[in-house]
Coordinates of C-alpha atoms and ligand atoms in Angstrom, one line a residue:
X172 CA 102.3 93.1 68.6
X173 CA 106.1 93.1 69.1
X174 CA 106.3 92.2 72.8
X175 CA 104.4 89.3 74.1
X176 CA 104.5 86.7 76.9
X177 CA 105.6 83.1 76.3
X178 CA 104.8 80.5 78.9
X179 CA 106.6 77.2 79.3
X180 CA 104.4 74.5 80.9
X181 CA 105.4 72.9 84.2
X182 CA 105.2 69.2 85.0
X183 CA 102.2 68.8 82.9
X184 CA 104.2 68.1 79.8
X185 CA 105.0 64.7 81.3
X186 CA 101.3 63.7 81.4
X187 CA 100.6 62.7 77.8
X188 CA 97.0 61.6 77.8
X189 CA 95.7 64.5 79.8
X190 CA 97.7 67.2 78.2
X191 CA 94.9 69.0 76.5
X192 CA 92.8 69.0 79.6
X193 CA 95.8 70.4 81.6
X194 CA 96.5 73.1 79.0
X195 CA 92.8 74.1 78.8
X196 CA 92.5 74.3 82.5
X197 CA 95.6 76.5 82.7
X198 CA 94.2 78.8 80.1
X199 CA 90.9 79.1 82.1
X200 CA 92.8 79.8 85.3
X201 CA 94.9 82.5 83.7
X202 CA 91.8 84.2 82.3
X203 CA 90.0 83.9 85.6
X204 CA 92.9 85.3 87.6
X205 CA 94.2 87.9 85.2
X206 CA 91.1 89.0 83.4
X207 CA 89.6 88.5 80.0
X208 CA 91.5 91.4 78.5
X209 CA 94.3 89.2 77.1
X210 CA 94.6 87.1 74.0
X211 CA 95.9 83.6 74.6
X212 CA 97.2 81.3 71.9
X213 CA 98.4 77.9 72.8
X214 CA 100.0 74.8 71.4
X215 CA 101.3 71.6 73.0
X216 CA 104.5 73.1 74.2
X217 CA 103.9 76.8 74.7
X218 CA 101.3 79.4 75.5
X219 CA 101.5 82.9 74.1
X220 CA 99.8 85.8 75.7
X221 CA 99.2 89.2 74.1
X222 CA 98.2 92.1 76.3
X223 CA 99.0 95.8 76.8
X224 CA 100.9 95.6 80.1
X225 CA 103.2 92.6 79.6
X226 CA 105.5 93.3 82.7
X227 CA 102.5 93.6 85.0
X228 CA 100.8 90.4 83.6
X229 CA 104.1 88.5 83.8
X230 CA 104.3 89.2 87.5
X231 CA 100.8 88.0 88.1
X232 CA 101.5 84.8 86.1
X233 CA 104.2 83.9 88.6
X234 CA 101.4 83.0 91.1
X235 CA 99.6 80.6 88.8
X236 CA 100.3 76.9 89.1
X237 CA 101.2 74.8 86.1
X238 CA 103.7 77.2 84.7
X239 CA 107.4 76.4 84.6
X240 CA 108.6 79.7 83.4
X241 CA 107.5 83.0 82.0
X242 CA 109.3 84.9 79.3
X243 CA 108.7 88.4 78.0
X244 CA 109.7 88.0 74.4
X245 CA 109.8 89.8 71.1
X246 CA 108.4 88.4 68.0
X247 CA 109.9 88.9 64.5
X248 CA 109.7 87.1 61.2
X249 CA 111.8 84.0 60.5
X250 CA 114.7 85.8 58.9
X251 CA 118.2 86.4 60.0
X252 CA 118.3 90.1 59.5
X253 CA 115.2 90.8 61.6
X254 CA 116.4 88.4 64.3
X255 CA 119.8 90.1 64.5
X256 CA 118.2 93.6 64.6
X257 CA 115.9 92.6 67.5
X258 CA 118.7 90.8 69.3
X259 CA 120.9 93.9 69.3
X260 CA 118.0 96.0 70.4
X261 CA 117.1 93.9 73.5
X262 CA 120.5 92.9 74.7
X263 CA 121.2 95.0 77.9
X264 CA 124.2 97.2 77.0
X265 CA 125.4 97.4 80.6
X266 CA 126.3 93.7 80.4
X267 CA 129.5 92.4 78.8
X268 CA 129.3 88.8 77.8
X269 CA 126.7 86.6 76.0
X270 CA 125.9 83.3 74.5
X271 CA 123.2 82.4 71.9
X272 CA 120.9 79.4 72.3
X273 CA 118.7 78.6 69.3
X274 CA 115.7 76.3 69.2
X275 CA 114.6 75.6 65.7
X276 CA 111.1 74.1 65.8
X277 CA 110.3 75.2 62.2
X278 CA 112.1 72.7 60.1
X279 CA 111.4 74.8 57.0
X280 CA 113.9 77.3 58.3
X281 CA 117.1 76.3 56.5
X282 CA 119.8 76.7 59.2
X283 CA 120.0 74.1 62.0
X284 CA 120.0 75.3 65.6
X285 CA 123.7 75.0 66.5
X286 CA 124.8 76.5 63.2
X287 CA 122.3 79.4 63.6
X288 CA 123.6 80.1 67.1
X289 CA 127.2 80.3 65.7
X290 CA 126.1 82.6 62.9
X291 CA 124.1 84.8 65.2
X292 CA 127.0 84.9 67.7
X293 CA 129.4 86.0 65.0
X294 CA 127.1 88.7 63.8
X295 CA 126.5 90.1 67.3
X296 CA 130.3 90.1 67.9
X297 CA 130.8 92.1 64.7
X298 CA 128.0 94.6 65.4
X299 CA 128.5 95.3 69.1
X300 CA 131.0 95.3 72.0
X301 CA 129.8 92.1 73.6
X302 CA 132.1 89.2 74.1
X303 CA 131.2 85.5 73.9
X304 CA 131.2 83.4 77.1
X305 CA 129.5 80.1 76.7
X306 CA 130.0 78.9 80.2
X307 CA 129.0 81.8 82.4
X308 CA 127.5 84.6 80.2
X309 CA 125.9 87.8 81.5
X310 CA 123.2 87.4 78.9
X311 CA 121.7 84.3 77.4
X312 CA 120.0 85.2 74.2
X313 CA 117.4 82.6 73.3
X314 CA 116.0 82.4 69.8
X315 CA 113.0 80.1 69.2
X316 CA 112.3 79.7 65.5
X317 CA 108.7 78.4 65.2
X318 CA 106.2 78.1 62.3
X319 CA 104.4 81.2 63.6
X320 CA 107.4 83.4 63.9
X321 CA 110.7 83.8 65.8
X322 CA 110.6 84.6 69.5
X323 CA 113.6 86.2 71.1
X324 CA 114.3 86.8 74.8
X325 CA 117.1 87.3 77.3
X326 CA 115.5 86.6 80.6
X327 CA 113.2 84.0 82.0
X328 CA 111.1 84.4 85.1
X329 CA 110.6 81.3 87.3
X330 CA 106.9 80.2 87.4
X331 CA 105.1 78.6 90.4
X332 CA 105.5 75.1 89.0
X333 CA 103.0 72.4 90.0
X334 CA 99.8 71.6 88.2
X335 CA 96.9 73.9 87.1
X336 CA 94.4 74.2 89.9
X337 CA 91.4 72.1 89.2
X338 CA 92.8 69.2 87.3
X339 CA 92.7 67.0 90.3
X340 CA 89.2 67.7 91.6
X341 CA 88.4 69.2 95.0
X342 CA 89.9 68.9 98.5
X343 CA 88.3 70.2 101.7
X344 CA 90.9 72.2 103.7
X345 CA 90.4 72.6 107.4
X346 CA 91.5 76.2 107.6
X347 CA 92.2 77.7 111.0
X348 CA 93.7 81.1 111.6
X349 CA 97.2 79.6 112.3
X350 CA 100.4 79.4 110.3
X351 CA 100.2 75.8 109.2
X352 CA 96.8 75.3 107.5
X353 CA 97.2 78.1 105.0
X354 CA 100.6 76.6 104.0
X355 CA 98.9 73.2 103.7
X356 CA 96.3 74.8 101.5
X357 CA 98.9 76.4 99.2
X358 CA 100.8 73.2 98.8
X359 CA 97.6 71.3 97.9
X360 CA 96.6 73.9 95.3
X361 CA 100.1 73.5 93.8
X362 CA 99.3 69.9 93.1
X363 CA 96.3 70.9 91.0
X364 CA 93.7 70.3 93.7
X365 CA 90.8 72.8 93.9
X366 CA 90.8 73.8 97.5
X367 CA 87.6 74.7 99.5
X368 CA 88.0 75.7 103.1
X369 CA 86.1 74.6 106.2
X370 CA 86.4 76.8 109.3
X371 CA 85.0 75.8 112.7
X372 CA 83.6 78.9 114.3
X373 CA 82.7 79.1 117.9
X374 CA 81.1 82.4 118.7
X375 CA 81.0 84.0 121.3
X376 CA 84.1 82.1 122.5
X377 CA 85.8 83.1 119.3
X378 CA 85.7 86.6 118.0
X379 CA 84.6 88.1 114.7
X380 CA 88.2 89.1 114.2
X381 CA 89.2 85.4 114.4
X382 CA 86.7 84.6 111.6
X383 CA 87.8 87.6 109.5
X384 CA 91.4 86.5 109.9
X385 CA 90.4 83.1 108.4
X386 CA 88.6 84.9 105.6
X387 CA 91.6 87.1 104.9
X388 CA 93.8 83.9 104.8
X389 CA 91.3 82.3 102.4
X390 CA 91.4 85.4 100.2
X391 CA 95.2 85.1 100.0
X392 CA 94.9 81.4 99.0
X393 CA 92.3 82.5 96.5
X394 CA 94.9 84.7 94.8
X395 CA 96.6 81.4 93.7
X396 CA 93.3 79.8 92.7
X397 CA 90.4 82.0 91.9
X398 CA 88.0 79.3 93.1
X399 CA 88.4 79.3 96.9
X400 CA 85.2 79.2 99.1
X401 CA 85.0 79.2 102.8
X402 CA 82.4 77.1 104.5
X403 CA 81.8 78.3 108.1
X404 CA 80.7 75.6 110.5
X405 CA 78.8 76.8 113.6
X406 CA 80.7 74.7 116.1
X407 CA 79.8 76.4 119.4
X408 CA 77.1 73.9 120.5
X409 CA 79.4 70.8 120.0
X410 CA 82.3 72.5 121.8
X411 CA 80.1 73.4 124.7
X412 CA 78.7 69.9 125.0
X413 CA 82.2 68.4 125.0
X414 CA 83.3 71.0 127.5
X415 CA 80.4 70.2 129.8
X416 CA 80.3 66.4 129.4
X417 CA 83.8 65.0 128.6
X418 CA 86.9 64.8 130.8
X419 CA 89.3 67.8 130.4
X420 CA 92.2 65.8 129.2
X421 CA 90.2 64.3 126.3
X422 CA 88.5 67.5 125.3
X423 CA 90.8 68.3 122.4
X424 CA 90.9 64.7 121.1
X425 CA 87.2 64.5 121.1
X426 CA 86.8 67.9 119.6
X427 CA 89.1 67.0 116.7
X428 CA 87.3 63.7 116.2
X429 CA 84.1 65.8 115.8
X430 CA 85.9 68.1 113.3
X431 CA 86.9 65.1 111.2
X432 CA 83.4 63.6 111.3
X433 CA 81.9 66.9 110.1
X434 CA 84.6 67.4 107.5
X435 CA 84.0 63.9 106.2
X436 CA 80.2 64.3 106.0
X437 CA 80.5 67.7 104.4
X438 CA 83.1 66.7 101.9
X439 CA 80.7 64.0 100.6
X440 CA 78.1 66.7 100.3
X441 CA 80.2 69.1 98.2
X442 CA 82.0 66.3 96.3
X443 CA 85.5 66.8 97.8
X444 CA 87.7 63.7 97.4
X445 CA 90.1 64.4 100.2
X446 CA 90.4 66.3 103.5
X447 CA 93.5 68.5 103.9
X448 CA 94.8 69.9 107.2
X449 CA 97.8 71.6 108.7
X450 CA 98.8 68.9 111.2
X451 CA 102.5 68.5 111.7
X452 CA 103.8 65.5 113.5
X453 CA 104.6 66.2 117.2
X454 CA 103.9 69.9 117.1
X455 CA 101.2 69.8 119.8
X456 CA 99.6 67.1 122.0
X457 CA 96.9 66.5 119.4
X458 CA 99.5 65.8 116.7
X459 CA 101.5 63.0 118.3
X460 CA 101.3 59.8 116.3
X461 CA 98.9 58.3 118.9
X462 CA 96.7 61.3 118.7
X463 CA 96.6 61.3 115.0
X464 CA 95.8 57.6 115.0
X465 CA 93.0 58.1 117.5
X466 CA 91.5 61.1 115.7
X467 CA 91.9 59.7 112.2
X468 CA 89.9 56.6 113.3
X469 CA 86.5 58.3 112.8
X470 CA 86.9 58.7 109.1
X471 CA 87.6 56.6 106.0
X472 CA 88.3 59.7 103.9
X473 CA 91.9 60.2 102.8
X474 CA 93.4 62.9 105.0
X475 CA 96.3 64.8 103.4
X476 CA 98.7 66.5 105.7
X477 CA 101.1 68.5 103.4
X478 CA 103.1 69.9 106.3
X479 CA 103.2 66.7 108.4
X480 CA 106.9 66.3 108.1
X481 CA 108.1 69.9 108.0
X482 CA 109.4 71.6 111.1
X483 CA 107.9 74.9 112.2
X484 CA 110.7 77.1 110.6
X485 CA 110.2 75.4 107.3
X486 CA 106.5 76.0 107.4
X487 CA 107.1 79.7 108.4
X488 CA 109.4 80.1 105.5
X489 CA 106.7 79.0 103.1
X490 CA 104.1 81.2 104.9
X491 CA 106.3 84.2 104.4
X492 CA 106.9 83.4 100.8
X493 CA 103.2 83.0 99.9
X494 CA 102.1 86.0 101.9
X495 CA 100.0 84.4 104.7
X496 CA 102.5 84.8 107.6
X497 CA 101.7 88.4 108.6
X498 CA 98.0 87.5 108.8
X499 CA 98.5 84.2 110.6
X500 CA 100.4 85.8 113.5
X501 CA 97.6 88.3 114.3
X502 CA 96.7 87.5 117.9
X503 CA 93.0 86.4 117.6
X504 CA 92.3 83.1 119.2
X505 CA 90.5 80.2 117.4
X506 CA 88.2 77.6 118.9
X507 CA 91.0 75.3 119.8
X508 CA 93.1 77.7 121.8
X509 CA 90.1 78.8 124.0
X510 CA 89.1 75.3 125.1
X511 CA 92.7 74.1 125.6
X512 CA 92.9 72.1 128.9
X513 CA 96.0 72.4 131.2
X514 CA 97.0 68.8 130.5
X515 CA 95.7 67.4 127.2
X516 CA 96.3 63.7 126.8
X517 CA 99.4 62.9 124.7
X518 CA 98.7 59.3 124.1
X519 CA 94.9 59.1 123.9
X520 CA 93.2 55.6 123.9
X521 CA 90.6 54.9 121.3
X522 CA 88.3 52.9 123.6
X523 CA 88.2 55.8 126.1
X524 CA 87.3 58.2 123.3
X525 CA 84.5 56.0 122.3
X526 CA 83.4 55.7 125.9
X527 CA 83.5 59.4 126.6
X528 CA 81.6 60.2 123.4
X529 CA 78.6 58.1 124.4
X530 CA 77.2 60.9 126.5
X531 CA 77.1 63.1 123.4
X532 CA 74.2 62.9 121.0
X533 CA 76.7 63.7 118.3
X534 CA 75.0 62.5 115.1
X535 CA 72.3 65.0 115.7
X536 CA 74.7 67.8 116.7
X537 CA 76.8 67.1 113.6
X538 CA 73.7 67.2 111.3
X539 CA 72.7 70.5 112.8
X540 CA 76.2 72.0 112.2
X541 CA 76.2 70.9 108.6
X542 CA 72.7 72.2 107.9
X543 CA 73.7 75.6 109.2
X544 CA 77.0 76.0 107.3
X545 CA 77.4 79.5 105.8
X546 CA 79.3 79.7 102.5
X547 CA 81.4 82.7 101.6
X548 CA 82.8 82.8 98.0
X549 CA 83.1 86.4 97.1
X550 CA 86.0 87.9 99.0
X551 CA 85.8 91.3 97.4
X552 CA 82.4 92.1 98.9
X553 CA 83.5 91.2 102.4
X554 CA 84.6 93.8 104.8
X555 CA 86.8 91.5 106.8
X556 CA 90.0 93.4 106.1
X557 CA 88.6 96.5 107.8
X558 CA 88.0 94.6 110.9
X559 CA 91.5 93.2 111.3
Ligands
ATP727 P1 97.5 76.0 112.6 O1 98.7 76.8 112.7 O2 97.1 75.7 111.2 O3 96.3 76.7 113.3 P2 98.0 74.5 114.8 O4 99.4 74.2 115.0 O5 97.4 75.6 115.6 O6 97.7 74.6 113.3 P3 95.9 72.7 115.7 O7 95.2 73.9 116.3 O8 96.1 71.5 116.5 O9 97.3 73.1 115.2 O10 95.2 72.3 114.4 C1 95.7 71.4 113.5 C2 94.9 71.5 112.2 O11 93.5 71.3 112.4 C3 95.0 72.9 111.7 O12 96.2 73.1 110.9 C4 93.8 73.0 110.8 O13 94.0 72.3 109.6 C5 92.8 72.2 111.7 N1 92.0 73.2 112.5 C6 92.3 73.6 113.8 N2 91.4 74.5 114.2 C7 90.5 74.7 113.2 C8 89.4 75.5 113.0 N3 88.9 76.3 113.9 N4 88.8 75.4 111.8 C9 89.2 74.6 110.8 N5 90.3 73.9 110.9 C10 90.9 73.9 112.1
MG728 MG1 95.4 76.5 115.0

């Protein structure tokens, strides 16, 4: 096969001991997201993919974490004539200037890299109208001479970076229908964490559309992972209890403490090492530092807040880039917006929370919630898109 895809690994090349595990995980993720119809060969520095539709596959690879760059390249034998022939064939004739970069990994090839670049540059000059420009060329012709052949290419697509999803174990993402938590999920996947989602559903106070919106967001996150599941918590009873028995101003604080308690207990059950959410410092009353301190107090689990220090516009930029924004701004309300009091407390006090919670039989309520969690893992079969 003349045309194939060459992948350069991302940050993983810095992790010596785990390198094989990283590369094998990346291979599995690629097969899982792109399909089994491709041939993958790999070594410590590169992965090669053979498939029929290289352009289409290259675009899909851009969504997979652990890849620094993707190159559609041409393979020839390690000899100067074949390399020159292919170089002239693939250099875009609408462009004027070029430079050659050679990387000779096959030390049996007699000519050193710099010298080979010079020789190839000279031959191209002689056989075409291109001019050399080593500082700002229109085309950079890269020639990688390896034991298994020479790979030639002129352009390199940027990969998604990060680590292959799964190398870091599992995190439980509190996924609402808003803008922030899907972005938090994306950033966490990027660090190699396998993300599963927890959604607090409060029917009939929240609609089926609100739930479908979350499922749609999860399916978008899944396009970066392939392993996303959504765990739907029946949260109505707890919310109604809080609404009936706790002071208005503390409703949200107490509700969020319950969410964290459930997330902690459930993460133990599914083996998630961290809880992830979309809190951003100062964005709403429940995200002031005092609120975060007070809410966080119910758990010993590490809580990762990837967007904590971004402002809303920065979060929106990422949401647009990853494709979640359009869905996030659909107008269906989630459980938080429905029970929002007029004046939520901005600086909640921990002892008051503890006091107010005494009237709730929350251990039992929490266990009931957890026992009735519904798990959705196959997004294709769900009709949620039709309902949006
Ligand atoms: P978002 O835009 O992500 O909805 P937000 O600005 O609306 O965030 P909050 O409603 O205070 O903020 O929620 C903060 C975080 O708590 C969310 O980012 C999400 O991680 C979690 N969260 C809120 N509501 C829910 C829910 N119904 N189910 C799961 N997680 C939730
Ligand atoms: Mg929200």
